[in-house]
Amino acid sequence: MTQAINKLTSFEEFIEWYPDNGIRYELHKGVIVEMPPPNGEHENVIGFLVGQIALVYLQKGLPYRIPKTGLVKTADNNSTYCPDILLVNHDNLVNEPLWKKQSTLIRSASIPLVVEVVSTNWRDDYHDKFGDYEEMGIPEYWIVDYAALGGKRFIGNPKQQTITICELVDGEYQTTQFQGNKPIVSPLFPDLNLTAQQIFDSAI
């Protein structure tokens, strides 16, 4: 992760500044950061998961959509993230004042699920985003560490490919980890027929 601007920036300044240059940026505690370019394996995992998740919500007729790009802004106005997968409750967009013009969500009722596929900036996913998504009240958060890049305290020693599913319970995330052929258990999608290994294999 590379800092693009070294001064504290508000959300409004961030949106006004955001260039149309094909590079993805986020706002972390008032600092604009340039996100590392994704590799093919990273994008393969995202594409696979988007297909699996969309299949379930379409079959159930749920009012969900997955935009190509969308931002999630924290309540303190200091951080704005662009999740790898942002599941949007389309029915609640009428309550989102920033969505129409800025593709930005601020209410947890609009965000049933966020997924971050871990890359070299893994600390963001396990620390900052974990805390901010929890504080926002987002019901479910997946950390998909297909390349076993996270710290040993998160994915074991030796490191193992791990999917961490965080479920909001009484305002705090309760985490469950999935490795190997262990079936994924999603509180939001209990009918999801998928193992951790299938997700890891989708990187290739």
PDB file of C-alpha atoms in Angstrom:
ATOM      1  CA  MET A   1       0.000   0.000   0.000  1.00  0.00           C
ATOM      2  CA  THR A   2       1.441   3.345  -1.037  1.00  0.00           C
ATOM      3  CA  GLN A   3       0.423   6.652   0.445  1.00  0.00           C
ATOM      4  CA  ALA A   4      -0.693   9.018  -2.299  1.00  0.00           C
ATOM      5  CA  ILE A   5      -1.236  12.122  -0.196  1.00  0.00           C
ATOM      6  CA  ASN A   6       0.326  12.687   3.233  1.00  0.00           C
ATOM      7  CA  LYS A   7      -2.227  15.112   4.664  1.00  0.00           C
ATOM      8  CA  LEU A   8      -5.501  14.336   6.391  1.00  0.00           C
ATOM      9  CA  THR A   9      -8.344  14.359   3.914  1.00  0.00           C
ATOM     10  CA  SER A  10     -12.111  14.363   4.394  1.00  0.00           C
ATOM     11  CA  PHE A  11     -14.474  12.153   2.447  1.00  0.00           C
ATOM     12  CA  GLU A  12     -15.689  15.151   0.457  1.00  0.00           C
ATOM     13  CA  GLU A  13     -12.132  16.100  -0.490  1.00  0.00           C
ATOM     14  CA  PHE A  14     -11.353  12.497  -1.353  1.00  0.00           C
ATOM     15  CA  ILE A  15     -14.324  12.191  -3.717  1.00  0.00           C
ATOM     16  CA  GLU A  16     -13.573  15.530  -5.364  1.00  0.00           C
ATOM     17  CA  TRP A  17      -9.903  14.563  -5.811  1.00  0.00           C
ATOM     18  CA  TYR A  18     -10.471  10.998  -7.046  1.00  0.00           C
ATOM     19  CA  PRO A  19      -8.852  10.780 -10.503  1.00  0.00           C
ATOM     20  CA  ASP A  20     -10.143   8.797 -13.461  1.00  0.00           C
ATOM     21  CA  ASN A  21      -6.870   7.010 -14.145  1.00  0.00           C
ATOM     22  CA  GLY A  22      -7.804   3.370 -13.671  1.00  0.00           C
ATOM     23  CA  ILE A  23      -6.095   3.179 -10.261  1.00  0.00           C
ATOM     24  CA  ARG A  24      -8.108   2.266  -7.176  1.00  0.00           C
ATOM     25  CA  TYR A  25      -7.781   4.415  -4.074  1.00  0.00           C
ATOM     26  CA  GLU A  26      -9.145   4.258  -0.535  1.00  0.00           C
ATOM     27  CA  LEU A  27      -9.239   6.704   2.346  1.00  0.00           C
ATOM     28  CA  HIS A  28      -7.648   5.305   5.519  1.00  0.00           C
ATOM     29  CA  LYS A  29      -7.990   7.456   8.625  1.00  0.00           C
ATOM     30  CA  GLY A  30      -7.811  10.629   6.570  1.00  0.00           C
ATOM     31  CA  VAL A  31      -4.967   9.491   4.329  1.00  0.00           C
ATOM     32  CA  ILE A  32      -5.493   8.669   0.652  1.00  0.00           C
ATOM     33  CA  VAL A  33      -3.797   5.423  -0.272  1.00  0.00           C
ATOM     34  CA  GLU A  34      -3.188   3.819  -3.631  1.00  0.00           C
ATOM     35  CA  MET A  35      -4.251   0.193  -3.635  1.00  0.00           C
ATOM     36  CA  PRO A  36      -1.780  -2.339  -5.069  1.00  0.00           C
ATOM     37  CA  PRO A  37      -2.716  -3.572  -8.538  1.00  0.00           C
ATOM     38  CA  PRO A  38      -4.408  -6.985  -8.344  1.00  0.00           C
ATOM     39  CA  ASN A  39      -2.863 -10.067  -9.922  1.00  0.00           C
ATOM     40  CA  GLY A  40      -4.719 -12.638 -11.984  1.00  0.00           C
ATOM     41  CA  GLU A  41      -5.146 -15.111  -9.131  1.00  0.00           C
ATOM     42  CA  HIS A  42      -6.692 -12.428  -6.935  1.00  0.00           C
ATOM     43  CA  GLU A  43      -9.165 -11.525  -9.684  1.00  0.00           C
ATOM     44  CA  ASN A  44      -9.962 -15.194 -10.345  1.00  0.00           C
ATOM     45  CA  VAL A  45     -11.023 -15.631  -6.709  1.00  0.00           C
ATOM     46  CA  ILE A  46     -13.193 -12.518  -6.829  1.00  0.00           C
ATOM     47  CA  GLY A  47     -14.843 -13.612 -10.061  1.00  0.00           C
ATOM     48  CA  PHE A  48     -15.533 -17.090  -8.715  1.00  0.00           C
ATOM     49  CA  LEU A  49     -17.069 -15.805  -5.488  1.00  0.00           C
ATOM     50  CA  VAL A  50     -19.201 -13.217  -7.257  1.00  0.00           C
ATOM     51  CA  GLY A  51     -20.677 -16.003  -9.382  1.00  0.00           C
ATOM     52  CA  GLN A  52     -21.322 -18.307  -6.417  1.00  0.00           C
ATOM     53  CA  ILE A  53     -22.902 -15.604  -4.269  1.00  0.00           C
ATOM     54  CA  ALA A  54     -25.006 -14.186  -7.107  1.00  0.00           C
ATOM     55  CA  LEU A  55     -26.322 -17.646  -7.959  1.00  0.00           C
ATOM     56  CA  VAL A  56     -27.701 -18.061  -4.440  1.00  0.00           C
ATOM     57  CA  TYR A  57     -29.372 -14.679  -4.106  1.00  0.00           C
ATOM     58  CA  LEU A  58     -30.858 -14.874  -7.606  1.00  0.00           C
ATOM     59  CA  GLN A  59     -32.305 -18.318  -6.920  1.00  0.00           C
ATOM     60  CA  LYS A  60     -33.867 -17.023  -3.701  1.00  0.00           C
ATOM     61  CA  GLY A  61     -35.171 -13.840  -5.302  1.00  0.00           C
ATOM     62  CA  LEU A  62     -33.354 -11.618  -2.824  1.00  0.00           C
ATOM     63  CA  PRO A  63     -33.039  -7.882  -3.638  1.00  0.00           C
ATOM     64  CA  TYR A  64     -29.244  -7.988  -3.762  1.00  0.00           C
ATOM     65  CA  ARG A  65     -26.772  -6.731  -6.331  1.00  0.00           C
ATOM     66  CA  ILE A  66     -22.986  -6.678  -6.631  1.00  0.00           C
ATOM     67  CA  PRO A  67     -21.758  -3.455  -8.246  1.00  0.00           C
ATOM     68  CA  LYS A  68     -18.516  -3.361 -10.189  1.00  0.00           C
ATOM     69  CA  THR A  69     -17.274  -0.621  -7.892  1.00  0.00           C
ATOM     70  CA  GLY A  70     -18.817   0.846  -4.787  1.00  0.00           C
ATOM     71  CA  LEU A  71     -17.545   2.632  -1.711  1.00  0.00           C
ATOM     72  CA  VAL A  72     -18.264   2.134   1.982  1.00  0.00           C
ATOM     73  CA  LYS A  73     -17.801   5.217   4.170  1.00  0.00           C
ATOM     74  CA  THR A  74     -17.301   5.011   7.921  1.00  0.00           C
ATOM     75  CA  ALA A  75     -19.389   7.180  10.222  1.00  0.00           C
ATOM     76  CA  ASP A  76     -16.415   9.275  11.355  1.00  0.00           C
ATOM     77  CA  ASN A  77     -15.826  10.466   7.764  1.00  0.00           C
ATOM     78  CA  ASN A  78     -12.147   9.474   8.007  1.00  0.00           C
ATOM     79  CA  SER A  79     -12.152   6.190   6.065  1.00  0.00           C
ATOM     80  CA  THR A  80     -13.730   5.062   2.810  1.00  0.00           C
ATOM     81  CA  TYR A  81     -13.162   1.576   1.433  1.00  0.00           C
ATOM     82  CA  CYS A  82     -13.746  -0.112  -1.908  1.00  0.00           C
ATOM     83  CA  PRO A  83     -14.376  -3.776  -0.995  1.00  0.00           C
ATOM     84  CA  ASP A  84     -13.386  -6.536  -3.390  1.00  0.00           C
ATOM     85  CA  ILE A  85     -16.993  -7.727  -3.224  1.00  0.00           C
ATOM     86  CA  LEU A  86     -19.743  -5.432  -1.974  1.00  0.00           C
ATOM     87  CA  LEU A  87     -23.164  -7.021  -1.658  1.00  0.00           C
ATOM     88  CA  VAL A  88     -25.821  -4.324  -1.814  1.00  0.00           C
ATOM     89  CA  ASN A  89     -29.412  -4.505  -0.602  1.00  0.00           C
ATOM     90  CA  HIS A  90     -31.039  -2.658  -3.483  1.00  0.00           C
ATOM     91  CA  ASP A  91     -34.253  -2.057  -1.522  1.00  0.00           C
ATOM     92  CA  ASN A  92     -32.412   0.144   0.981  1.00  0.00           C
ATOM     93  CA  LEU A  93     -30.710   2.412  -1.546  1.00  0.00           C
ATOM     94  CA  VAL A  94     -33.532   4.939  -1.155  1.00  0.00           C
ATOM     95  CA  ASN A  95     -32.039   5.615   2.297  1.00  0.00           C
ATOM     96  CA  GLU A  96     -28.519   6.181   0.985  1.00  0.00           C
ATOM     97  CA  PRO A  97     -27.903   9.904   0.356  1.00  0.00           C
ATOM     98  CA  LEU A  98     -24.522   9.371  -1.330  1.00  0.00           C
ATOM     99  CA  TRP A  99     -25.293   6.419  -3.576  1.00  0.00           C
ATOM    100  CA  LYS A 100     -26.822   8.095  -6.628  1.00  0.00           C
ATOM    101  CA  LYS A 101     -23.978  10.536  -7.269  1.00  0.00           C
ATOM    102  CA  GLN A 102     -20.996   8.950  -5.510  1.00  0.00           C
ATOM    103  CA  SER A 103     -21.703   5.176  -5.392  1.00  0.00           C
ATOM    104  CA  THR A 104     -21.103   5.343  -1.642  1.00  0.00           C
ATOM    105  CA  LEU A 105     -22.929   3.504   1.152  1.00  0.00           C
ATOM    106  CA  ILE A 106     -23.097   4.614   4.765  1.00  0.00           C
ATOM    107  CA  ARG A 107     -25.820   2.395   6.282  1.00  0.00           C
ATOM    108  CA  SER A 108     -25.340  -1.200   7.392  1.00  0.00           C
ATOM    109  CA  ALA A 109     -28.870  -2.052   6.251  1.00  0.00           C
ATOM    110  CA  SER A 110     -27.621  -1.571   2.700  1.00  0.00           C
ATOM    111  CA  ILE A 111     -24.621  -3.901   3.143  1.00  0.00           C
ATOM    112  CA  PRO A 112     -25.481  -7.516   4.008  1.00  0.00           C
ATOM    113  CA  LEU A 113     -21.950  -8.698   3.200  1.00  0.00           C
ATOM    114  CA  VAL A 114     -18.483  -7.464   2.318  1.00  0.00           C
ATOM    115  CA  VAL A 115     -15.641  -9.671   1.103  1.00  0.00           C
ATOM    116  CA  GLU A 116     -11.968  -8.741   1.068  1.00  0.00           C
ATOM    117  CA  VAL A 117      -9.575 -11.005  -0.843  1.00  0.00           C
ATOM    118  CA  VAL A 118      -6.246 -10.644   0.925  1.00  0.00           C
ATOM    119  CA  SER A 119      -3.252  -9.238  -0.933  1.00  0.00           C
ATOM    120  CA  THR A 120       0.039  -7.703   0.168  1.00  0.00           C
ATOM    121  CA  ASN A 121      -1.755  -5.074   2.278  1.00  0.00           C
ATOM    122  CA  TRP A 122      -3.211  -7.815   4.500  1.00  0.00           C
ATOM    123  CA  ARG A 123      -3.031  -5.718   7.663  1.00  0.00           C
ATOM    124  CA  ASP A 124      -5.817  -3.511   6.338  1.00  0.00           C
ATOM    125  CA  ASP A 125      -8.173  -6.485   6.032  1.00  0.00           C
ATOM    126  CA  TYR A 126      -7.384  -8.058   9.406  1.00  0.00           C
ATOM    127  CA  HIS A 127      -7.120  -4.819  11.398  1.00  0.00           C
ATOM    128  CA  ASP A 128      -8.601  -1.577  10.060  1.00  0.00           C
ATOM    129  CA  LYS A 129     -11.404  -2.961   7.917  1.00  0.00           C
ATOM    130  CA  PHE A 130     -12.310  -5.584  10.503  1.00  0.00           C
ATOM    131  CA  GLY A 131     -12.775  -2.869  13.123  1.00  0.00           C
ATOM    132  CA  ASP A 132     -14.533  -0.384  10.856  1.00  0.00           C
ATOM    133  CA  TYR A 133     -16.945  -2.880   9.305  1.00  0.00           C
ATOM    134  CA  GLU A 134     -17.736  -4.144  12.800  1.00  0.00           C
ATOM    135  CA  GLU A 135     -18.362  -0.632  14.111  1.00  0.00           C
ATOM    136  CA  MET A 136     -20.586   0.155  11.133  1.00  0.00           C
ATOM    137  CA  GLY A 137     -22.695  -2.899  11.963  1.00  0.00           C
ATOM    138  CA  ILE A 138     -22.174  -4.766   8.695  1.00  0.00           C
ATOM    139  CA  PRO A 139     -23.691  -8.202   9.423  1.00  0.00           C
ATOM    140  CA  GLU A 140     -21.116 -10.388   7.674  1.00  0.00           C
ATOM    141  CA  TYR A 141     -17.496  -9.927   6.589  1.00  0.00           C
ATOM    142  CA  TRP A 142     -15.317 -12.472   4.806  1.00  0.00           C
ATOM    143  CA  ILE A 143     -11.517 -12.343   4.776  1.00  0.00           C
ATOM    144  CA  VAL A 144     -10.378 -14.655   1.982  1.00  0.00           C
ATOM    145  CA  ASP A 145      -6.670 -15.378   2.414  1.00  0.00           C
ATOM    146  CA  TYR A 146      -6.148 -17.737  -0.541  1.00  0.00           C
ATOM    147  CA  ALA A 147      -2.382 -17.070  -0.699  1.00  0.00           C
ATOM    148  CA  ALA A 148      -1.790 -17.353   3.090  1.00  0.00           C
ATOM    149  CA  LEU A 149      -0.386 -13.829   3.319  1.00  0.00           C
ATOM    150  CA  GLY A 150      -1.823 -12.826   6.691  1.00  0.00           C
ATOM    151  CA  GLY A 151       0.001 -12.790   9.990  1.00  0.00           C
ATOM    152  CA  LYS A 152       0.607 -16.076  11.793  1.00  0.00           C
ATOM    153  CA  ARG A 153      -1.695 -15.041  14.623  1.00  0.00           C
ATOM    154  CA  PHE A 154      -4.537 -14.966  12.112  1.00  0.00           C
ATOM    155  CA  ILE A 155      -3.890 -18.030   9.921  1.00  0.00           C
ATOM    156  CA  GLY A 156      -1.598 -20.221  11.999  1.00  0.00           C
ATOM    157  CA  ASN A 157       2.054 -21.200  12.134  1.00  0.00           C
ATOM    158  CA  PRO A 158       2.947 -22.433   9.609  1.00  0.00           C
ATOM    159  CA  LYS A 159       0.649 -20.207   7.629  1.00  0.00           C
ATOM    160  CA  GLN A 160      -2.313 -21.864   5.919  1.00  0.00           C
ATOM    161  CA  GLN A 161      -4.792 -20.735   3.318  1.00  0.00           C
ATOM    162  CA  THR A 162      -7.720 -19.557   5.404  1.00  0.00           C
ATOM    163  CA  ILE A 163     -11.150 -18.024   5.029  1.00  0.00           C
ATOM    164  CA  THR A 164     -12.313 -16.092   8.069  1.00  0.00           C
ATOM    165  CA  ILE A 165     -16.034 -15.402   8.267  1.00  0.00           C
ATOM    166  CA  CYS A 166     -16.999 -12.689  10.728  1.00  0.00           C
ATOM    167  CA  GLU A 167     -20.598 -12.626  11.947  1.00  0.00           C
ATOM    168  CA  LEU A 168     -21.937  -9.638  13.852  1.00  0.00           C
ATOM    169  CA  VAL A 169     -23.325 -10.816  17.191  1.00  0.00           C
ATOM    170  CA  ASP A 170     -24.417  -8.237  19.780  1.00  0.00           C
ATOM    171  CA  GLY A 171     -22.369  -5.565  18.037  1.00  0.00           C
ATOM    172  CA  GLU A 172     -19.149  -7.578  17.826  1.00  0.00           C
ATOM    173  CA  TYR A 173     -17.719  -9.883  15.190  1.00  0.00           C
ATOM    174  CA  GLN A 174     -17.534 -13.556  16.067  1.00  0.00           C
ATOM    175  CA  THR A 175     -15.039 -15.242  13.766  1.00  0.00           C
ATOM    176  CA  THR A 176     -14.984 -18.754  12.309  1.00  0.00           C
ATOM    177  CA  GLN A 177     -12.143 -20.050  10.170  1.00  0.00           C
ATOM    178  CA  PHE A 178     -12.341 -22.446   7.239  1.00  0.00           C
ATOM    179  CA  GLN A 179      -9.465 -24.369   5.675  1.00  0.00           C
ATOM    180  CA  GLY A 180      -9.059 -27.306   3.313  1.00  0.00           C
ATOM    181  CA  ASN A 181     -12.241 -29.178   2.447  1.00  0.00           C
ATOM    182  CA  LYS A 182     -14.220 -27.722   5.334  1.00  0.00           C
ATOM    183  CA  PRO A 183     -17.622 -26.525   4.050  1.00  0.00           C
ATOM    184  CA  ILE A 184     -18.148 -22.792   4.228  1.00  0.00           C
ATOM    185  CA  VAL A 185     -20.837 -21.756   6.724  1.00  0.00           C
ATOM    186  CA  SER A 186     -22.303 -18.373   5.894  1.00  0.00           C
ATOM    187  CA  PRO A 187     -24.975 -16.990   8.238  1.00  0.00           C
ATOM    188  CA  LEU A 188     -26.348 -14.924   5.341  1.00  0.00           C
ATOM    189  CA  PHE A 189     -26.338 -17.792   2.824  1.00  0.00           C
ATOM    190  CA  PRO A 190     -26.786 -21.067   4.760  1.00  0.00           C
ATOM    191  CA  ASP A 191     -27.514 -22.894   1.493  1.00  0.00           C
ATOM    192  CA  LEU A 192     -24.182 -21.968  -0.036  1.00  0.00           C
ATOM    193  CA  ASN A 193     -22.666 -25.271  -1.163  1.00  0.00           C
ATOM    194  CA  LEU A 194     -18.977 -24.453  -1.164  1.00  0.00           C
ATOM    195  CA  THR A 195     -15.773 -25.554   0.536  1.00  0.00           C
ATOM    196  CA  ALA A 196     -12.767 -23.454   1.400  1.00  0.00           C
ATOM    197  CA  GLN A 197     -10.629 -25.507  -0.975  1.00  0.00           C
ATOM    198  CA  GLN A 198     -12.933 -24.786  -3.899  1.00  0.00           C
ATOM    199  CA  ILE A 199     -12.383 -21.100  -3.299  1.00  0.00           C
ATOM    200  CA  PHE A 200      -8.620 -21.542  -3.027  1.00  0.00           C
ATOM    201  CA  ASP A 201      -8.532 -23.629  -6.203  1.00  0.00           C
ATOM    202  CA  SER A 202     -10.404 -20.926  -8.112  1.00  0.00           C
ATOM    203  CA  ALA A 203      -7.253 -18.782  -8.010  1.00  0.00           C
ATOM    204  CA  ILE A 204      -5.566 -20.946 -10.627  1.00  0.00           C
TER     205      ILE A 204
END
